[in-house]
Amino acid sequence: MTDNSKYLVEMRGIVKRFPTVVALDNVDFKVRKGEIHALLGENGAGKTTLMRILYGMYKPDAGEIIVEGRRASIGSPGDALKMGIGMVHQHFMLVDKLTVLENVALFVEEGFRISFNGIRSRMEELSKTYGLKIDLDAKIWQLSAGEQQKVEILKTLYRNVKLLILDEPTSVLTPIESEELFKSLRRMVETGKSIILITHRLNEALTASDSITILRKGKVVAAEVKPREASRLDLVNMIVGRPLEFKPRINNARKGGKPVLEVERLRVLDDRGLVAVKDVSFVMKEGEILGVAGVAGNGQRELVEALTGLRRVEKGTVKIMGMDVTNSPPKKIIRLGVAHIPEDRFRYGVAPDLSVAENMIMKLYGEKFSRGIFMDAEAIQRETEKLVQEFEIVAPSVNAPVSLLSGGNIQKLIVARELSINPKILVASNPTSGLDVASTNYVHWIFHRLREAGGSVLLVSEDLEEVLALSNRILVMKEGKIVREFGGGVSISEVGLAMTAGAA
Amino acid sequence: MEIRLERRQTVSRRINVSSRILAVLLSLPLIGLLFAAYGVNPVDAYLRIFTGAFGSPYGFCETIVKTLPIGLCAVGLTLAYRARVLNIGAEGQLIIGSMAATWVALYSGLPQSIIIIVMLLAGFILGAAWALLPALLKSRLNISEVIVTLMMNYISLKLLDYVVTGPWRGLTQWGFPQTDPFPSYARLPMIVGTRIHYYTLILLLASTLILYVLMKRTKIGYEVKVVGGNPDAAKYAGISVTKNILLVMLVSGGLAGVAGVGEVAGIHGRLIRGISPGYGYTAIIPAWLGGLDPLATLIASFFISGLMVGGDAIQISLRLPSSLVYVFNGMILLLIISSEVLAKYRIVIKIGGSRIWI
Ligand SMILES: Nc1ncnc2c1ncn2[C@@H]1O[C@H](COP(=O)(O)OP(=O)(O)OP(=O)(O)O)[C@@H](O)[C@H]1O
Ligand SMILES: [Mg+2]
C-alpha cells in the first residue's frame, strides 16, 4: 500500500456491455480522499452506468474495484453502503406519502424496531454539521425537488458514507440552491469525505471541483484534470471533440409581429388547491422568444400547464392565434401548433415502457403516422430513425423501451418530438435540463431557427444564463405574479435581484 | 451463502414466454403433492386429467365448450389490462349478460327470426352497461375499478338469485330456482353431436382476431397502450384517458355479457342459479398467462378449460374433491405472477466468492 492509499476508490479496466452497445470500454477511474471529483461527458457517455457499477447496481463484465487499497466485491447497493459508498440518483427514490423522518427510517433501520427519537437527534446533528436544513416532519410530496434532494443526501450521510455519488444533482436546483449545495459539499470534504459529482454545467466543474475526469463514448479521454489548469473551452473540446457551432445572439423581435399568445388575468390553482397563478396577463408575439425567469415553485409550472390544457383555468382567458382556448382539451391546443417540452420529463414527457418509436410519434400519431384507423408502421420507422439521427439520440434501437435510454437522451427524444410537429408556439420548461453542452447548443440553435421562421418560444427556465442568452424579452415571476419585465441586454444580477427581492 | 434478486437490464420476449411456461410446469409437482396427500399417484392423476380433457372426442368438445365463456371473457380482459384498467368484474358482466338474454327469450315477445341476434346484442349491451359504472367512477372520480367491479359481481349474483327465485321462477320447474326453458327458436344452434354452440365460437374467434389487429395495428390500440403506459403522458399527447377507459371497459364487459348469452341460450337453455361456475374469475388467468396478447390468450383459455374438464374427470374416476381444480388454477395464477418477478429479475446465489445466477 504505497501511493495507493491516497485514493479512496480505484476502478480499473471496467467494461460494461449492454445487448447492443458497449457502455464502458476499459475505463480507469480514481477518486482521492477528501476531494470533489467531477465526472463529465456527453449524454450516453456512460457516466451513470459507471457510477451504478460502483454502487453495486450493475455487475461489470470485466475490471476490478479497489476501495481503500483493497479489492472489493460490490454485489449490491447494500454492499456498497457497508463499504461507505452512497449514491443519490437522478430520480429520487422516496416514498411520497411518508414524512422525511419515516423515509430515513426506512433506509437506515434493519431490525423490526424503529427508534424515531434516535434517528431524529442524529438527523438534526447531521443537518447542522453540513448545513442541510430540512423539516423532518414534512411529507415528501410537500417538498420541492431541492428539498427532496437534501433528504436523499442526508439519508446516505446517515449511513456514514465516505464517498457520496451525486448524479446531476444541480439539474433540479435553482442557482441559489446549487450554491448552497456546493457549500454543504465543501463541508463534507473538509471532514474527509469524497464526492463524485456528475454534471453538464461546466462552470460547476470548474469552480466547485478539485479534479475532473471526462468520458466520451465509454472511454476515458482525460483523467484527473485540474480545474485551475483548464478553461471552459478546453473542457468542451475534450467532451465533444469539436468546437460548438452556434453562438446564441439576441436579435430583436420583428416589430409589429402579430400576437400569437394572449393571456389575460389568468388564475390557476396548484395541486393543493391554493392560488398559484394570480391574475397574470401578458402577450407573446410572432417571432419572439419570451423568457420567464423565476425561482422554481412560483407558479411557472401551473402557468405552463394551464396554457397547454393540462390544468384547469379558474379565471381569465388564454388566446392562441386569436382563438379562445381557455380550458380547451390538449388535443385542440396541439392542433393549433402548440408544442410543449414539459418540466418533469417522466411525469408527462414519456411512457417509459413504450419504445422510442412509440414515444416519438405521440403528438402526431393521429395525423402523420396513420392511414384511416391504421397506424403507418413504415412512416413511423422512417421518421423515428430520421429524428434519432438528427438529434444524435443514443438508443439501443428505435424499438427499445425508453427506460433504457440515458437521462439526457430521453430529454433529446422529447425535444425532437416536439420540434417535429413544426410548432408555431413552443412552450419549453427547462428544455436543456440534463443535456450535454453540444446538445444544449443544438437546441439553442433550433430555437433560434424557429424564431427566424416566425415561430415563438415561451422559454421557462431556471437557468438564467440560458434565458438571458436567448430571450427577446424576459418576464420575472414571483409568488404567482409577473413582477418585472425586461427587454434584451439586461444583466444576470438585475434579473436575479428581481427574482428574489420582489415587486418593483 | 446468500440468495438475492438482481434486476435484469433487458426483458426479452424469450424470457417472458419461458418464464410463463416454467410457471405452469412448476405448478405440476406442487399440485402433485396435494394428489399424493389424497393417496393418489400424481402421474396417474395428470394422465387422467390430460386424457379426460384432450384424449377423447367427447372430452375435447367439452373443453371447447368451456373455452367459449372463458375465452370470451379473457380476450376482452386483455384489452382492459393493456390500458391498466384492472377489470375483475367479468363474472358479474357475464351474469348480467345472461339475464338480459333470458328476458329477451322469455318476455320480449319479439319475432322468432330475430330473437337470437337480439339476445346476443342485449347480452353485449347490458354486459357493457354493467361495466360502465366502474368505468365512470374510475375516470371521473379516480375510484379504484378493482374494488367496484369486484363488489358489482356480488350485486349481480344477488340479482340473479332474486329473479330465478322470484319473478322469473319457472312455472314448470317444481320450485327449482330456475326459469322455464327457452323456446327452441331462442336456443343457439349446436354442432351436431356436441354441445358446442357455434355462433358463440364464431364470435370468440372473430373478436380474438379483431382485438389482435386492433392492438397491433390501429390508432385505438396505440392510444390504449399509451394510456396503460403513462396516463399523464397520454393526456399530454391529446389522448383522452376517459374515452379509452370507457372503451376498454365497455368492450371487455360486452364480451363477458356475450359469454353469458352462450351459457343460457347454448348450454342450459334456461337461466339457473349459479349460471357461471366462476368463468369470469377463471378468465383472469389465461389473460395474464397469454401475456395480454389475444391470440396467446385464446390458446391459454383452451388450456385452462382443459384443466377444468380434466379436473371433472378425475373427480369422478378418482373420487377427488372438485375444488382441487380451483386450487390448481390458483396455483398457476400465483406462479405466473411470481414469474413476472423472475422475468424482470434474476436470481443470484452467492457461495463464498463465486456467483451463480439464473
Ligand atoms: N439497461 C440498459 N440496457 C441497454 N442499454 C443501456 C442500459 N443502460 C444504459 N444503456 C446505454 O448505455 C449508454 C450509457 O448510458 P448512461 O446512462 O451511463 O449515460 P450517461 O453518461 O449517464 O448519460 P446522460 O448524461 O444522458 O445521463 C447509453 O447509450 C445507454 O443507452
Ligand atoms: Mg446519466
Short mmCIF file of C-alpha atoms in Angstrom, two decimals, chain A residues 194-500:
data_model
loop_
_atom_site.label_atom_id
_atom_site.label_comp_id
_atom_site.label_asym_id
_atom_site.label_seq_id
_atom_site.Cartn_x
_atom_site.Cartn_y
_atom_site.Cartn_z
CA SER A 194 -15.07 12.37 -1.02
CA ILE A 195 -17.70 13.41 -3.54
CA ILE A 196 -18.28 12.35 -7.13
CA LEU A 197 -20.29 14.96 -8.99
CA ILE A 198 -21.84 14.28 -12.37
CA THR A 199 -22.83 17.46 -14.17
CA HIS A 200 -23.33 19.00 -17.58
CA ARG A 201 -22.71 22.51 -16.29
CA LEU A 202 -19.08 23.18 -16.99
CA ASN A 203 -18.89 26.18 -14.69
CA GLU A 204 -19.74 23.96 -11.76
CA ALA A 205 -16.94 21.58 -12.63
CA LEU A 206 -14.53 24.49 -12.99
CA THR A 207 -15.43 26.30 -9.80
CA ALA A 208 -16.57 23.62 -7.39
CA SER A 209 -14.44 20.55 -8.09
CA ASP A 210 -10.88 19.58 -7.27
CA SER A 211 -10.37 17.20 -10.13
CA ILE A 212 -12.16 16.29 -13.36
CA THR A 213 -12.49 13.07 -15.35
CA ILE A 214 -14.07 13.08 -18.79
CA LEU A 215 -15.75 10.19 -20.56
CA ARG A 216 -16.58 10.01 -24.22
CA LYS A 217 -18.43 7.08 -25.81
CA GLY A 218 -17.48 4.77 -22.95
CA LYS A 219 -13.80 5.67 -22.85
CA VAL A 220 -11.81 7.98 -20.61
CA VAL A 221 -10.49 10.90 -22.66
CA ALA A 222 -8.95 12.84 -19.77
CA ALA A 223 -8.39 11.91 -16.15
CA GLU A 224 -7.59 13.97 -13.08
CA VAL A 225 -7.67 17.28 -14.92
CA LYS A 226 -7.08 20.16 -12.52
CA PRO A 227 -9.78 22.79 -12.92
CA ARG A 228 -7.24 25.55 -12.36
CA GLU A 229 -5.33 24.43 -15.42
CA ALA A 230 -8.31 24.11 -17.76
CA SER A 231 -10.68 26.55 -19.41
CA ARG A 232 -14.28 26.10 -20.39
CA LEU A 233 -13.19 25.77 -23.99
CA ASP A 234 -10.71 23.00 -23.12
CA LEU A 235 -13.48 21.09 -21.43
CA VAL A 236 -15.82 21.50 -24.39
CA ASN A 237 -13.12 20.22 -26.71
CA MET A 238 -12.47 17.20 -24.54
CA ILE A 239 -16.15 16.37 -24.02
CA VAL A 240 -17.40 16.90 -27.54
CA GLY A 241 -14.23 16.51 -29.56
CA ARG A 242 -15.07 19.52 -31.72
CA PRO A 243 -15.92 23.17 -31.16
CA LEU A 244 -19.54 24.24 -30.77
CA GLU A 245 -21.09 25.74 -33.83
CA PHE A 246 -23.76 28.09 -32.61
CA LYS A 247 -23.23 31.28 -30.66
CA PRO A 248 -26.59 32.43 -29.39
CA ARG A 249 -27.29 36.06 -30.01
CA ILE A 250 -30.39 38.03 -29.44
CA ASN A 251 -31.95 39.82 -32.31
CA ASN A 252 -34.88 41.96 -31.75
CA ALA A 253 -38.29 40.59 -32.46
CA ARG A 254 -39.78 41.81 -35.65
CA LYS A 255 -41.58 44.98 -34.97
CA GLY A 256 -45.31 44.75 -35.25
CA GLY A 257 -45.35 40.97 -35.09
CA LYS A 258 -48.84 39.63 -34.58
CA PRO A 259 -49.71 38.48 -31.07
CA VAL A 260 -49.82 34.66 -31.02
CA LEU A 261 -50.44 34.07 -27.35
CA GLU A 262 -52.57 36.39 -25.26
CA VAL A 263 -53.05 35.68 -21.59
CA GLU A 264 -55.46 37.81 -19.61
CA ARG A 265 -55.98 37.90 -15.87
CA LEU A 266 -55.23 34.21 -15.59
CA ARG A 267 -55.85 32.48 -12.30
CA VAL A 268 -54.77 28.88 -11.74
CA LEU A 269 -54.71 26.65 -8.65
CA ASP A 270 -51.96 24.26 -7.66
CA ASP A 271 -52.37 20.61 -6.56
CA ARG A 272 -53.25 21.63 -3.03
CA GLY A 273 -55.95 23.98 -4.25
CA LEU A 274 -54.06 27.16 -3.45
CA VAL A 275 -53.87 30.01 -5.94
CA ALA A 276 -50.58 29.53 -7.79
CA VAL A 277 -51.04 31.93 -10.68
CA LYS A 278 -52.54 35.23 -9.60
CA ASP A 279 -54.26 37.17 -12.36
CA VAL A 280 -51.35 37.07 -14.77
CA SER A 281 -51.56 38.90 -18.10
CA PHE A 282 -49.05 39.01 -20.94
CA VAL A 283 -48.75 38.82 -24.71
CA MET A 284 -46.26 36.87 -26.82
CA LYS A 285 -45.68 37.96 -30.39
CA GLU A 286 -44.85 36.18 -33.57
CA GLY A 287 -41.11 35.62 -33.95
CA GLU A 288 -40.07 36.23 -30.38
CA ILE A 289 -38.54 34.21 -27.61
CA LEU A 290 -40.19 35.26 -24.40
CA GLY A 291 -38.32 34.21 -21.29
CA VAL A 292 -39.99 33.53 -17.97
CA ALA A 293 -37.50 33.67 -15.12
CA GLY A 294 -38.16 32.93 -11.50
CA VAL A 295 -37.28 30.70 -8.60
CA ALA A 296 -38.96 27.32 -9.05
CA GLY A 297 -42.31 26.98 -7.33
CA ASN A 298 -43.54 30.49 -8.01
CA GLY A 299 -46.34 29.43 -10.31
CA GLN A 300 -44.40 28.75 -13.51
CA ARG A 301 -45.41 25.09 -13.65
CA GLU A 302 -49.09 25.85 -13.12
CA LEU A 303 -48.94 28.61 -15.73
CA VAL A 304 -47.43 26.30 -18.32
CA GLU A 305 -49.89 23.51 -17.58
CA ALA A 306 -52.81 25.90 -17.90
CA LEU A 307 -51.55 27.20 -21.25
CA THR A 308 -51.20 23.69 -22.65
CA GLY A 309 -54.57 22.43 -21.47
CA LEU A 310 -53.26 20.17 -18.73
CA ARG A 311 -54.62 22.18 -15.82
CA ARG A 312 -57.92 23.91 -15.26
CA VAL A 313 -58.10 27.68 -15.57
CA GLU A 314 -60.08 29.18 -12.70
CA LYS A 315 -60.47 32.65 -14.13
CA GLY A 316 -59.23 34.67 -17.07
CA THR A 317 -58.62 33.76 -20.70
CA VAL A 318 -55.96 32.24 -22.92
CA LYS A 319 -55.99 33.07 -26.62
CA ILE A 320 -53.82 31.37 -29.19
CA MET A 321 -53.70 32.87 -32.69
CA GLY A 322 -56.67 34.93 -31.64
CA MET A 323 -58.73 31.89 -30.74
CA ASP A 324 -60.05 31.45 -27.22
CA VAL A 325 -58.64 28.18 -25.86
CA THR A 326 -59.37 28.67 -22.18
CA ASN A 327 -59.93 25.20 -20.72
CA SER A 328 -59.77 23.57 -24.14
CA PRO A 329 -58.60 19.96 -24.22
CA PRO A 330 -54.89 19.45 -25.00
CA LYS A 331 -55.70 18.00 -28.40
CA LYS A 332 -57.23 21.23 -29.63
CA ILE A 333 -54.25 23.23 -28.41
CA ILE A 334 -51.81 20.81 -30.06
CA ARG A 335 -53.73 21.11 -33.34
CA LEU A 336 -53.23 24.87 -33.25
CA GLY A 337 -49.49 24.20 -33.43
CA VAL A 338 -48.51 24.41 -29.79
CA ALA A 339 -45.64 22.14 -28.74
CA HIS A 340 -44.67 21.59 -25.13
CA ILE A 341 -41.43 20.45 -23.55
CA PRO A 342 -42.58 19.59 -20.03
CA GLU A 343 -40.67 20.37 -16.87
CA ASP A 344 -40.80 16.84 -15.48
CA ARG A 345 -39.85 14.52 -18.30
CA PHE A 346 -41.09 11.40 -16.55
CA ARG A 347 -44.44 12.79 -15.47
CA TYR A 348 -45.69 13.92 -18.88
CA GLY A 349 -42.87 13.55 -21.35
CA VAL A 350 -42.66 9.82 -21.97
CA ALA A 351 -44.25 6.46 -21.31
CA PRO A 352 -41.08 4.67 -20.20
CA ASP A 353 -42.10 1.11 -21.04
CA LEU A 354 -43.08 2.04 -24.58
CA SER A 355 -40.48 2.08 -27.33
CA VAL A 356 -38.51 5.03 -28.66
CA ALA A 357 -40.66 5.00 -31.81
CA GLU A 358 -43.94 4.83 -29.90
CA ASN A 359 -42.86 7.78 -27.79
CA MET A 360 -41.61 9.70 -30.77
CA ILE A 361 -44.98 9.70 -32.54
CA MET A 362 -47.07 10.59 -29.51
CA LYS A 363 -48.04 14.01 -30.81
CA LEU A 364 -48.75 13.23 -34.47
CA TYR A 365 -49.90 9.61 -34.25
CA GLY A 366 -53.35 10.53 -35.46
CA GLU A 367 -52.22 12.57 -38.44
CA LYS A 368 -48.86 11.94 -39.97
CA PHE A 369 -48.46 8.38 -38.76
CA SER A 370 -51.76 6.79 -39.59
CA ARG A 371 -53.88 5.98 -42.58
CA GLY A 372 -57.52 5.78 -41.69
CA ILE A 373 -57.80 3.79 -38.49
CA PHE A 374 -54.48 2.02 -39.04
CA MET A 375 -51.03 3.08 -37.92
CA ASP A 376 -48.48 3.52 -40.67
CA ALA A 377 -45.63 1.34 -39.43
CA GLU A 378 -43.34 2.33 -42.26
CA ALA A 379 -43.73 6.06 -41.75
CA ILE A 380 -43.21 5.61 -38.01
CA GLN A 381 -39.97 3.72 -38.54
CA ARG A 382 -38.69 6.16 -41.14
CA GLU A 383 -39.48 9.34 -39.23
CA THR A 384 -38.16 8.00 -35.92
CA GLU A 385 -34.89 6.94 -37.48
CA LYS A 386 -34.54 10.34 -39.08
CA LEU A 387 -35.09 12.18 -35.80
CA VAL A 388 -32.83 9.83 -33.86
CA GLN A 389 -30.10 10.64 -36.33
CA GLU A 390 -30.71 14.37 -36.49
CA PHE A 391 -30.72 14.79 -32.71
CA GLU A 392 -27.97 12.21 -32.18
CA ILE A 393 -30.10 10.23 -29.76
CA VAL A 394 -28.14 7.26 -28.43
CA ALA A 395 -30.56 4.33 -28.18
CA PRO A 396 -30.13 0.57 -28.48
CA SER A 397 -32.73 0.67 -31.28
CA VAL A 398 -35.88 2.55 -32.11
CA ASN A 399 -37.84 -0.39 -30.77
CA ALA A 400 -36.11 -0.42 -27.39
CA PRO A 401 -38.09 0.84 -24.40
CA VAL A 402 -37.33 4.43 -23.49
CA SER A 403 -36.47 3.40 -19.93
CA LEU A 404 -33.16 2.03 -21.24
CA LEU A 405 -32.02 5.42 -22.53
CA SER A 406 -29.75 7.71 -20.56
CA GLY A 407 -31.41 10.72 -18.93
CA GLY A 408 -30.12 13.19 -21.49
CA ASN A 409 -31.18 11.03 -24.39
CA ILE A 410 -34.73 10.88 -23.09
CA GLN A 411 -34.72 14.68 -22.97
CA LYS A 412 -33.43 14.77 -26.54
CA LEU A 413 -36.23 12.47 -27.63
CA ILE A 414 -38.81 14.84 -26.15
CA VAL A 415 -37.23 17.90 -27.73
CA ALA A 416 -37.01 16.12 -31.09
CA ARG A 417 -40.63 15.07 -30.95
CA GLU A 418 -41.93 18.49 -30.02
CA LEU A 419 -39.97 20.23 -32.75
CA SER A 420 -41.02 17.64 -35.30
CA ILE A 421 -44.59 18.91 -35.22
CA ASN A 422 -43.36 22.20 -36.72
CA PRO A 423 -44.81 24.27 -33.92
CA LYS A 424 -45.95 27.85 -34.23
CA ILE A 425 -45.62 28.19 -30.48
CA LEU A 426 -43.24 26.20 -28.34
CA VAL A 427 -43.77 26.19 -24.60
CA ALA A 428 -40.49 24.96 -23.17
CA SER A 429 -39.81 24.31 -19.48
CA ASN A 430 -36.15 23.77 -18.67
CA PRO A 431 -35.66 22.44 -22.19
CA THR A 432 -31.96 21.73 -21.83
CA SER A 433 -32.03 20.22 -18.36
CA GLY A 434 -29.79 17.15 -18.44
CA LEU A 435 -28.50 17.83 -21.94
CA ASP A 436 -24.78 17.87 -22.63
CA VAL A 437 -23.08 21.02 -23.95
CA ALA A 438 -23.30 20.05 -27.59
CA SER A 439 -26.98 19.11 -27.43
CA THR A 440 -27.78 22.24 -25.45
CA ASN A 441 -26.06 24.22 -28.14
CA TYR A 442 -28.01 22.40 -30.84
CA VAL A 443 -31.31 23.05 -29.10
CA HIS A 444 -30.47 26.72 -28.73
CA TRP A 445 -29.73 26.86 -32.43
CA ILE A 446 -33.08 25.26 -33.20
CA PHE A 447 -34.93 27.75 -31.01
CA HIS A 448 -33.15 30.46 -32.89
CA ARG A 449 -34.10 28.91 -36.24
CA LEU A 450 -37.70 28.57 -35.12
CA ARG A 451 -37.77 32.25 -34.27
CA GLU A 452 -36.24 33.21 -37.62
CA ALA A 453 -39.02 31.26 -39.30
CA GLY A 454 -41.63 33.26 -37.44
CA GLY A 455 -42.31 30.83 -34.62
CA SER A 456 -42.39 31.86 -30.97
CA VAL A 457 -40.97 30.27 -27.86
CA LEU A 458 -42.14 30.70 -24.29
CA LEU A 459 -38.94 29.76 -22.51
CA VAL A 460 -39.47 28.95 -18.84
CA SER A 461 -36.15 28.15 -17.29
CA GLU A 462 -34.28 28.26 -14.03
CA ASP A 463 -31.07 28.60 -15.97
CA LEU A 464 -30.75 32.37 -16.08
CA GLU A 465 -27.83 32.27 -18.48
CA GLU A 466 -29.97 30.39 -20.92
CA VAL A 467 -32.92 32.74 -20.56
CA LEU A 468 -30.73 35.79 -21.00
CA ALA A 469 -28.84 34.42 -23.96
CA LEU A 470 -31.93 33.60 -25.96
CA SER A 471 -34.85 35.80 -24.98
CA ASN A 472 -36.02 38.99 -26.62
CA ARG A 473 -37.98 39.87 -23.52
CA ILE A 474 -37.97 38.46 -20.02
CA LEU A 475 -40.82 38.24 -17.54
CA VAL A 476 -39.95 37.63 -13.91
CA MET A 477 -42.42 35.55 -11.93
CA LYS A 478 -42.66 35.65 -8.18
CA GLU A 479 -45.37 34.33 -5.89
CA GLY A 480 -47.69 33.73 -8.80
CA LYS A 481 -47.38 37.21 -10.29
CA ILE A 482 -45.33 38.80 -13.01
CA VAL A 483 -43.29 41.30 -11.05
CA ARG A 484 -40.97 42.71 -13.71
CA GLU A 485 -40.46 42.80 -17.42
CA PHE A 486 -37.05 43.31 -19.03
CA GLY A 487 -36.00 43.88 -22.62
CA GLY A 488 -32.98 42.14 -24.11
CA GLY A 489 -29.47 43.04 -22.94
CA VAL A 490 -30.18 43.07 -19.23
CA SER A 491 -27.62 41.65 -16.80
CA ILE A 492 -27.92 38.45 -14.81
CA SER A 493 -27.65 40.22 -11.49
CA GLU A 494 -30.52 42.56 -12.34
CA VAL A 495 -32.85 39.70 -13.18
CA GLY A 496 -31.60 37.65 -10.22
CA LEU A 497 -32.40 40.53 -7.92
CA ALA A 498 -35.91 40.90 -9.32
CA MET A 499 -36.48 37.17 -8.81
CA THR A 500 -35.65 37.28 -5.14
#
